[in-house]
Coordinates of C-alpha atoms and ligand atoms in Angstrom, one line a residue:
M38 CA 80.5 205.7 22.0
R39 CA 77.9 204.4 19.8
P40 CA 78.1 200.9 19.5
T41 CA 79.3 199.4 15.8
P42 CA 76.3 197.9 14.0
T43 CA 78.4 194.5 14.3
S44 CA 78.3 194.7 18.2
L45 CA 74.5 194.9 18.0
A46 CA 74.0 191.7 15.8
P47 CA 72.9 188.8 17.4
P48 CA 75.9 186.4 18.1
V49 CA 75.8 183.9 15.2
P50 CA 74.6 180.1 17.0
G51 CA 77.5 178.1 16.8
P52 CA 76.9 174.1 17.4
V53 CA 75.0 173.4 20.7
P54 CA 77.6 171.4 22.7
R55 CA 75.8 168.2 23.4
R56 CA 77.4 165.3 25.4
P57 CA 77.1 161.9 24.0
W58 CA 74.1 160.2 25.6
L59 CA 76.7 157.6 27.0
D60 CA 79.0 159.9 28.6
H61 CA 76.0 161.5 30.4
W62 CA 74.5 158.2 31.7
L63 CA 77.9 157.0 33.0
E64 CA 78.3 160.5 34.9
S65 CA 75.0 159.7 36.3
V66 CA 75.5 156.5 37.5
K67 CA 79.1 157.2 38.6
D68 CA 78.5 156.7 42.5
L69 CA 76.8 153.4 41.6
A70 CA 79.4 152.1 39.3
E71 CA 82.1 152.7 41.8
L72 CA 80.3 150.6 44.3
Q73 CA 79.7 147.9 41.9
A74 CA 83.4 147.6 41.2
S75 CA 84.6 147.5 44.7
H76 CA 81.8 147.2 47.1
P77 CA 81.1 143.4 48.8
M78 CA 77.5 144.2 48.7
V79 CA 76.8 145.3 45.3
D80 CA 76.6 142.9 42.3
A81 CA 77.9 140.3 44.9
V82 CA 78.2 136.6 43.8
I83 CA 76.3 134.6 46.8
D84 CA 78.2 131.3 46.9
E85 CA 75.7 129.6 49.3
I86 CA 72.5 129.8 51.5
D87 CA 71.2 128.2 54.9
G88 CA 67.7 129.8 55.5
R89 CA 67.9 133.5 55.2
M90 CA 71.8 133.3 56.0
I91 CA 74.0 133.8 52.9
R92 CA 77.5 133.4 52.3
V93 CA 79.9 135.6 50.2
G94 CA 83.2 134.3 50.0
E95 CA 84.1 133.6 53.6
Q96 CA 81.7 135.8 55.0
W97 CA 78.1 134.6 56.5
L98 CA 75.5 137.5 56.5
A99 CA 72.0 137.7 57.7
D100 CA 70.0 138.5 54.7
F101 CA 67.6 141.6 54.8
A102 CA 67.9 142.3 50.8
S103 CA 65.4 139.6 49.8
C104 CA 61.6 140.4 49.0
N105 CA 60.7 136.4 49.6
Y106 CA 58.3 138.3 52.1
L107 CA 56.4 135.0 53.1
G108 CA 59.6 133.0 52.8
F109 CA 58.1 130.6 49.9
D110 CA 61.4 130.4 48.4
L111 CA 62.4 128.2 51.2
D112 CA 59.0 126.5 51.9
R113 CA 59.2 122.5 51.9
D114 CA 55.8 121.8 50.7
I115 CA 56.3 124.2 47.9
I116 CA 59.8 122.8 47.0
D117 CA 58.2 119.3 47.2
A118 CA 55.2 120.4 45.0
V119 CA 57.8 121.1 41.7
P120 CA 59.1 118.0 40.5
A121 CA 55.6 116.4 39.8
Y122 CA 54.7 119.6 37.3
L123 CA 58.2 118.8 35.6
D124 CA 57.1 115.2 35.0
A125 CA 54.0 116.6 33.4
W126 CA 55.5 119.5 31.7
G127 CA 58.8 119.2 30.9
T128 CA 60.9 122.4 32.2
H129 CA 60.2 124.9 29.6
P130 CA 57.0 125.3 27.3
S131 CA 58.7 127.6 25.0
W132 CA 55.5 128.6 23.2
S133 CA 54.9 132.4 23.4
R134 CA 51.2 132.4 25.1
L135 CA 49.7 133.6 21.9
L136 CA 50.6 129.9 20.4
G137 CA 49.7 128.0 23.3
S138 CA 49.6 127.8 27.0
P139 CA 49.7 124.8 29.5
V140 CA 46.6 124.5 31.5
L141 CA 48.5 125.8 34.4
Y142 CA 47.9 129.4 33.2
E143 CA 44.1 129.1 33.2
Q144 CA 44.4 127.3 36.8
I145 CA 46.4 130.6 37.9
E146 CA 44.2 133.1 36.5
E147 CA 41.3 131.7 37.5
R148 CA 42.5 131.5 41.2
L149 CA 44.1 134.6 41.2
T150 CA 41.0 136.6 40.0
A151 CA 39.1 134.9 42.7
L152 CA 41.8 135.7 45.4
I153 CA 42.2 139.3 44.8
G154 CA 38.4 140.0 43.9
A155 CA 39.2 141.5 40.3
P156 CA 37.0 141.2 36.9
D157 CA 39.7 139.1 35.3
T158 CA 43.5 138.7 35.2
L159 CA 46.4 138.1 32.7
V160 CA 49.5 136.6 33.6
L161 CA 52.7 137.5 31.6
P162 CA 56.2 136.8 33.0
T163 CA 57.2 140.3 34.4
I164 CA 55.8 143.3 35.6
T165 CA 58.7 145.0 33.4
H166 CA 57.3 143.2 30.5
I167 CA 53.7 144.3 31.6
H168 CA 54.6 148.2 31.8
L169 CA 56.6 148.6 28.6
S170 CA 53.8 147.0 26.6
V171 CA 50.3 147.9 28.4
I172 CA 50.9 151.5 29.5
P173 CA 51.7 152.6 25.8
L174 CA 48.6 150.6 24.6
L175 CA 46.3 152.3 27.6
A176 CA 47.6 155.8 27.2
A177 CA 47.5 155.7 23.3
S178 CA 48.1 159.2 21.9
G179 CA 46.5 160.7 25.4
T180 CA 48.0 162.2 28.3
I181 CA 49.6 160.1 31.2
F182 CA 49.6 161.3 34.8
L183 CA 52.9 159.8 36.1
D184 CA 53.8 159.8 40.0
A185 CA 57.0 162.0 40.3
R186 CA 58.5 159.1 42.4
A187 CA 57.0 156.0 40.4
H188 CA 59.4 152.8 40.3
K189 CA 61.9 153.0 37.3
T190 CA 60.0 150.3 35.2
I191 CA 56.8 152.2 35.2
Y192 CA 58.7 155.5 34.4
D193 CA 60.2 153.2 31.3
G194 CA 56.6 152.0 30.1
C195 CA 55.8 155.7 30.2
Q196 CA 58.9 156.7 28.1
A197 CA 57.9 154.1 25.5
A198 CA 54.5 155.4 25.4
R199 CA 55.6 159.0 25.1
A200 CA 57.7 157.8 22.1
R201 CA 54.3 156.4 20.4
G202 CA 52.6 159.9 21.0
A203 CA 51.3 160.0 24.3
A204 CA 52.2 163.2 26.7
V205 CA 53.5 162.7 29.9
R206 CA 52.9 164.9 33.2
R207 CA 54.5 164.2 36.5
F208 CA 52.2 164.8 39.9
R209 CA 54.4 165.0 42.9
F210 CA 54.6 161.9 45.4
E211 CA 51.8 161.1 47.7
D212 CA 50.0 164.4 46.7
P213 CA 46.6 163.3 45.2
E214 CA 45.9 167.2 45.5
H215 CA 48.4 167.9 42.8
L216 CA 47.0 165.2 40.7
D217 CA 43.5 166.9 41.0
E218 CA 45.1 170.2 39.7
L219 CA 46.6 168.8 36.8
L220 CA 43.7 166.8 35.4
T221 CA 41.5 170.1 36.2
A222 CA 43.5 171.9 33.8
E223 CA 44.1 169.1 31.1
R224 CA 41.9 169.4 28.2
D225 CA 42.9 165.9 26.7
P226 CA 40.2 163.3 27.2
T227 CA 42.2 160.4 27.4
R228 CA 43.8 160.2 30.7
L229 CA 46.0 157.3 32.3
V230 CA 47.4 157.8 36.0
C231 CA 50.3 155.8 36.9
M232 CA 51.4 155.1 40.1
D233 CA 53.0 152.5 42.7
G234 CA 51.1 150.8 45.2
V235 CA 53.5 149.9 48.5
N236 CA 56.2 152.0 47.8
S237 CA 59.4 150.2 47.4
M238 CA 61.5 152.4 49.2
T239 CA 59.4 154.0 51.7
G240 CA 57.3 150.9 52.5
N241 CA 54.2 152.8 52.7
P242 CA 51.1 152.5 50.7
P243 CA 49.8 155.7 48.8
D244 CA 46.3 156.9 49.7
L245 CA 44.7 154.9 47.3
P246 CA 40.8 155.9 48.0
A247 CA 41.9 159.6 47.7
F248 CA 43.9 158.8 44.0
A249 CA 40.9 156.6 42.8
A250 CA 38.5 159.3 43.9
V251 CA 40.4 162.0 41.9
A252 CA 41.2 159.8 38.8
R253 CA 37.3 158.8 38.6
R254 CA 36.1 162.0 39.0
H255 CA 38.1 163.3 36.0
G256 CA 37.4 160.3 33.8
A257 CA 40.9 159.2 34.1
L258 CA 42.1 155.5 34.5
L259 CA 44.0 154.5 37.4
Y260 CA 47.1 152.1 36.9
V261 CA 48.7 151.0 40.2
D262 CA 51.6 148.5 40.5
D263 CA 51.7 146.9 43.4
A264 CA 54.9 144.6 43.3
H265 CA 55.5 144.4 47.1
G266 CA 51.8 144.7 48.5
F267 CA 50.9 141.6 47.1
G268 CA 51.2 138.7 49.2
V269 CA 52.1 141.1 52.1
I270 CA 48.8 143.3 52.6
G271 CA 45.0 142.4 51.9
E272 CA 41.6 142.7 52.9
R273 CA 40.9 143.9 56.6
G274 CA 37.8 143.6 58.6
V275 CA 35.7 142.0 61.6
G276 CA 38.1 139.5 63.1
I277 CA 41.3 140.5 61.2
T278 CA 44.1 141.5 63.9
N279 CA 46.9 141.5 61.8
P280 CA 47.3 145.1 60.5
Y281 CA 48.6 143.8 57.3
G282 CA 45.2 142.3 56.8
S283 CA 44.4 138.9 55.6
R284 CA 44.8 136.7 52.6
G285 CA 47.5 139.1 51.2
N286 CA 45.2 139.8 48.2
S287 CA 46.7 143.3 47.2
I288 CA 46.2 147.1 47.7
V289 CA 42.7 147.3 46.0
R290 CA 41.2 144.9 48.7
Y291 CA 43.3 146.2 51.8
F292 CA 41.7 149.5 51.2
D293 CA 38.2 148.3 50.4
E294 CA 38.2 149.7 47.0
T295 CA 36.8 148.5 43.9
Y296 CA 38.2 147.8 40.4
D297 CA 36.2 150.3 38.9
N298 CA 38.3 152.3 36.5
L299 CA 41.4 151.0 38.0
I300 CA 43.9 148.7 36.8
L301 CA 46.2 146.7 39.1
V302 CA 49.5 145.0 38.2
G303 CA 51.3 142.7 40.4
G304 CA 53.9 140.3 40.6
F305 CA 55.0 136.8 41.9
S306 CA 58.7 137.5 42.0
K307 CA 58.6 138.8 45.6
S308 CA 56.2 137.1 48.1
Y309 CA 55.5 134.1 45.8
S310 CA 59.0 134.0 44.9
S311 CA 58.1 133.0 41.5
L312 CA 58.9 134.2 37.9
L313 CA 55.5 135.2 36.8
A314 CA 53.4 138.8 37.2
F315 CA 49.9 139.8 36.3
I316 CA 47.3 142.4 35.3
A317 CA 43.7 142.5 36.7
C318 CA 41.6 144.1 34.1
P319 CA 38.0 143.8 32.7
T320 CA 37.7 140.8 30.4
P321 CA 37.6 142.9 27.1
V322 CA 41.0 144.2 27.9
K323 CA 42.3 141.4 28.6
D324 CA 41.0 140.0 25.3
L325 CA 42.9 143.2 23.7
L326 CA 46.1 142.7 25.4
K327 CA 46.1 139.2 24.4
V328 CA 46.4 140.5 20.8
A329 CA 47.9 143.8 21.1
A330 CA 50.4 143.6 24.0
P331 CA 53.7 142.3 22.5
P332 CA 55.1 140.0 25.2
Y333 CA 51.6 137.6 24.9
L334 CA 53.0 137.3 21.4
Y335 CA 56.5 137.9 21.3
S336 CA 58.0 136.9 24.5
G337 CA 58.8 133.4 25.9
P338 CA 56.6 132.0 29.1
S339 CA 57.7 131.8 32.5
P340 CA 59.3 128.4 33.1
V341 CA 57.3 125.3 34.3
A342 CA 58.9 125.5 37.8
S343 CA 57.7 129.1 38.2
L344 CA 54.1 128.2 37.3
A345 CA 54.4 125.1 39.7
T346 CA 55.7 127.6 42.5
V347 CA 52.7 129.9 42.2
L348 CA 50.1 127.0 42.4
A349 CA 51.9 125.4 45.4
G350 CA 52.4 129.0 46.7
M351 CA 48.7 129.8 46.2
D352 CA 47.6 126.3 48.3
V353 CA 50.2 127.5 51.2
N354 CA 48.8 130.9 51.1
E355 CA 45.2 129.6 51.7
R356 CA 46.6 127.1 54.6
R357 CA 49.1 129.2 56.3
G358 CA 49.6 132.6 54.8
D359 CA 48.0 134.5 57.4
A360 CA 50.1 132.7 60.1
L361 CA 53.2 133.9 58.0
R362 CA 52.1 137.2 57.6
D363 CA 51.6 137.4 61.4
E364 CA 55.1 136.4 62.0
L365 CA 56.2 138.8 59.1
E366 CA 54.8 141.6 60.8
R367 CA 56.2 140.7 64.4
L368 CA 59.7 140.8 63.1
T369 CA 59.1 144.0 61.3
R370 CA 57.3 145.5 64.6
R371 CA 60.5 143.9 66.6
T372 CA 62.8 146.2 63.8
L373 CA 60.9 148.9 63.7
D374 CA 60.7 149.0 67.6
G375 CA 64.4 148.8 67.8
L376 CA 64.8 151.9 65.5
E377 CA 62.6 153.8 67.6
R378 CA 64.6 153.1 70.6
L379 CA 67.7 153.9 68.9
D380 CA 66.5 157.2 67.7
I381 CA 67.0 156.4 64.2
F382 CA 64.9 157.8 61.5
T383 CA 62.8 156.1 58.6
P384 CA 60.3 157.1 56.4
N385 CA 58.5 154.0 56.9
R386 CA 55.0 155.1 58.6
S387 CA 53.0 151.9 57.4
G388 CA 54.8 148.8 59.7
L389 CA 55.3 146.9 56.2
P390 CA 58.2 145.2 56.4
I391 CA 60.4 147.6 53.8
I392 CA 62.5 149.7 56.0
E393 CA 64.7 152.3 54.3
I394 CA 67.2 154.1 56.5
P395 CA 68.8 157.2 54.8
L396 CA 72.2 158.6 56.0
R397 CA 73.3 161.7 57.0
D398 CA 75.8 162.3 54.4
H399 CA 75.4 160.5 51.0
G400 CA 79.2 160.5 50.9
Q401 CA 79.6 157.7 53.6
I402 CA 77.6 155.0 51.7
D403 CA 80.5 153.1 50.9
S404 CA 82.0 152.8 54.4
V405 CA 78.6 152.2 56.1
G406 CA 77.9 149.2 53.6
R407 CA 81.4 147.7 54.2
F408 CA 80.6 148.3 58.2
L409 CA 77.4 146.5 57.8
F410 CA 79.2 143.5 55.6
E411 CA 81.5 143.2 58.3
R412 CA 79.1 142.9 60.9
G413 CA 77.4 140.3 58.7
V414 CA 74.3 142.1 57.8
Y415 CA 73.3 142.1 54.1
V416 CA 71.0 145.0 52.7
T417 CA 70.5 146.7 49.8
L418 CA 72.5 149.8 49.1
A419 CA 70.4 153.0 48.0
A420 CA 73.1 154.7 46.3
Y421 CA 72.5 157.6 43.8
P422 CA 70.9 157.7 41.4
L423 CA 68.7 155.0 42.5
V424 CA 67.5 157.3 45.1
P425 CA 68.1 161.3 45.3
K426 CA 71.4 162.2 47.1
D427 CA 69.5 163.3 50.1
E428 CA 67.8 159.9 50.7
V429 CA 71.1 158.0 49.8
G430 CA 71.2 155.0 52.5
F431 CA 70.2 151.1 52.7
R432 CA 66.9 149.4 52.9
V433 CA 66.2 146.5 55.1
Q434 CA 63.6 144.0 54.1
L435 CA 62.1 141.5 56.5
T436 CA 60.7 138.3 55.5
A437 CA 59.1 135.4 57.2
A438 CA 62.0 133.3 57.1
N439 CA 64.3 135.6 59.2
T440 CA 64.8 134.9 62.4
D441 CA 64.9 136.8 65.8
A442 CA 68.7 136.1 66.0
E443 CA 69.0 137.8 62.7
V444 CA 67.0 140.6 63.7
D445 CA 69.2 141.2 66.8
T446 CA 72.6 141.3 64.5
L447 CA 70.7 143.9 62.6
L448 CA 69.8 146.1 65.6
A449 CA 73.3 145.6 67.3
A450 CA 74.9 147.0 63.8
L451 CA 72.7 149.9 63.6
E452 CA 73.1 150.6 67.4
E453 CA 76.8 151.0 66.5
L454 CA 76.1 153.2 63.2
A455 CA 73.8 155.7 65.2
A456 CA 76.5 155.9 67.9
R457 CA 79.0 157.0 65.3
G458 CA 76.2 159.6 64.2
V459 CA 76.2 158.3 60.5
L460 CA 72.2 158.1 61.0
R461 CA 69.5 160.6 60.8
P462 CA 67.8 161.0 64.3
A463 CA 64.3 160.0 64.2
G464 CA 63.1 163.3 65.4
E465 CA 64.6 164.9 62.0
L466 CA 62.2 166.0 59.7
P467 CA 62.1 163.9 56.4
T468 CA 63.9 165.3 53.7
A469 CA 61.6 167.3 51.3
R470 CA 60.4 163.9 49.8
S471 CA 56.9 165.3 48.7
A472 CA 58.4 168.2 47.4
A473 CA 61.0 166.4 45.1
A474 CA 59.2 166.5 42.3
Ligands
PLP586 C1 57.5 148.3 42.1 C2 58.1 147.3 41.4 N1 57.6 147.3 40.0 C3 58.3 146.6 39.1 C4 59.2 145.9 39.4 C5 59.8 144.6 38.4 O1 59.2 143.7 38.3 P1 59.5 142.4 37.6 O2 60.7 141.8 38.1 O3 58.6 141.5 37.8 O4 59.5 142.8 36.3 C6 60.0 145.9 40.8 C7 61.3 145.1 41.2 O5 61.7 145.1 41.9 C8 59.3 146.6 41.9 O6 59.9 146.9 43.0

């Protein structure tokens, strides 16, 4: 039968069903929201601390969720240094930096520039401020090449840049060759590559020399966020026995790289236990950021206590930082050796103090978290959508202020979890992490 003309006519397009943005978002964060509402290890109120032991309600737990890698938050020399700064400067300057910066900022930037061996540095309150304001400026209306597994704050900075006319392309995690391919195919002359230094989940640094070489070959500026590496990893060389390197002067020095065509971002809020962050860049870029990066002009500054703990932390880093990094490396090695003995998989290949332990079944995150809580172990739960479903699990972080007894408690709990079969065996192939783009 010949179709009637009406049945040949294309369907009249009706309104495209669109879910409101909020519904979509609530659906994406459903797993996390459930944990937030009911889980003792998510959105917890910490009532008291004693060293790296914390009390949540009646329960004391060994804290493996802290990023205070060097233990500076508890360091007596640093705590004792703060009152003199408060006497001299009050609690909070409140000028935005463009209006006026206490000389403490100059002191921090000078010492930081010397420590990391960069051309210059500019400090602002947080890395989040830096990504959101600096990435759009550097990208302009050019093209950003974004690591597919970049930290959410880098991603948000790129989204802000996109809203102002930049294009964003993703390259596969840990894959400089893919970046090379994308850059080769790109006609846009303005190119910015954005990625993490030490990864906040895997604990592994990227192959910085390989990424830097690709970026330089294609005339792209490389922008690296080493929030977790600064204070932990640093320059290596003759006489330095710690595999983390010395001085904690971050990933560029760790790889003996240069700052040519490379912008380094780091923060004091992890290893230095202080609310402050920095961008290392040439002086002309710093001068541009002073007038064009909104936080320098529009945001409030860090509190004086944080400027004080940064300066006192730099003193302690000079005097005993390497001893603290030795202790951090020893505790981390004990933990990783324990995982190997128990046949537990972790993506950590670096030996750095961030140890992610994925579950066999993402649906067990709630019960595994409760088990760890009952055993007195506090970790970061990595629920969906913080990580892809096949990587749901928990993250253990070591600090120099943890003790051997705390590591024993952790390993005993992990042994029980491994015996129950909820963790992945070490021999199991990692999930298609690098294909996750
Ligand atoms: C890789 C990375 N970048 C940025 C941030 C955010 O840093 P800030 O608190 O200084 O904004 C974090 C915090 O956890 C992080 O892990």
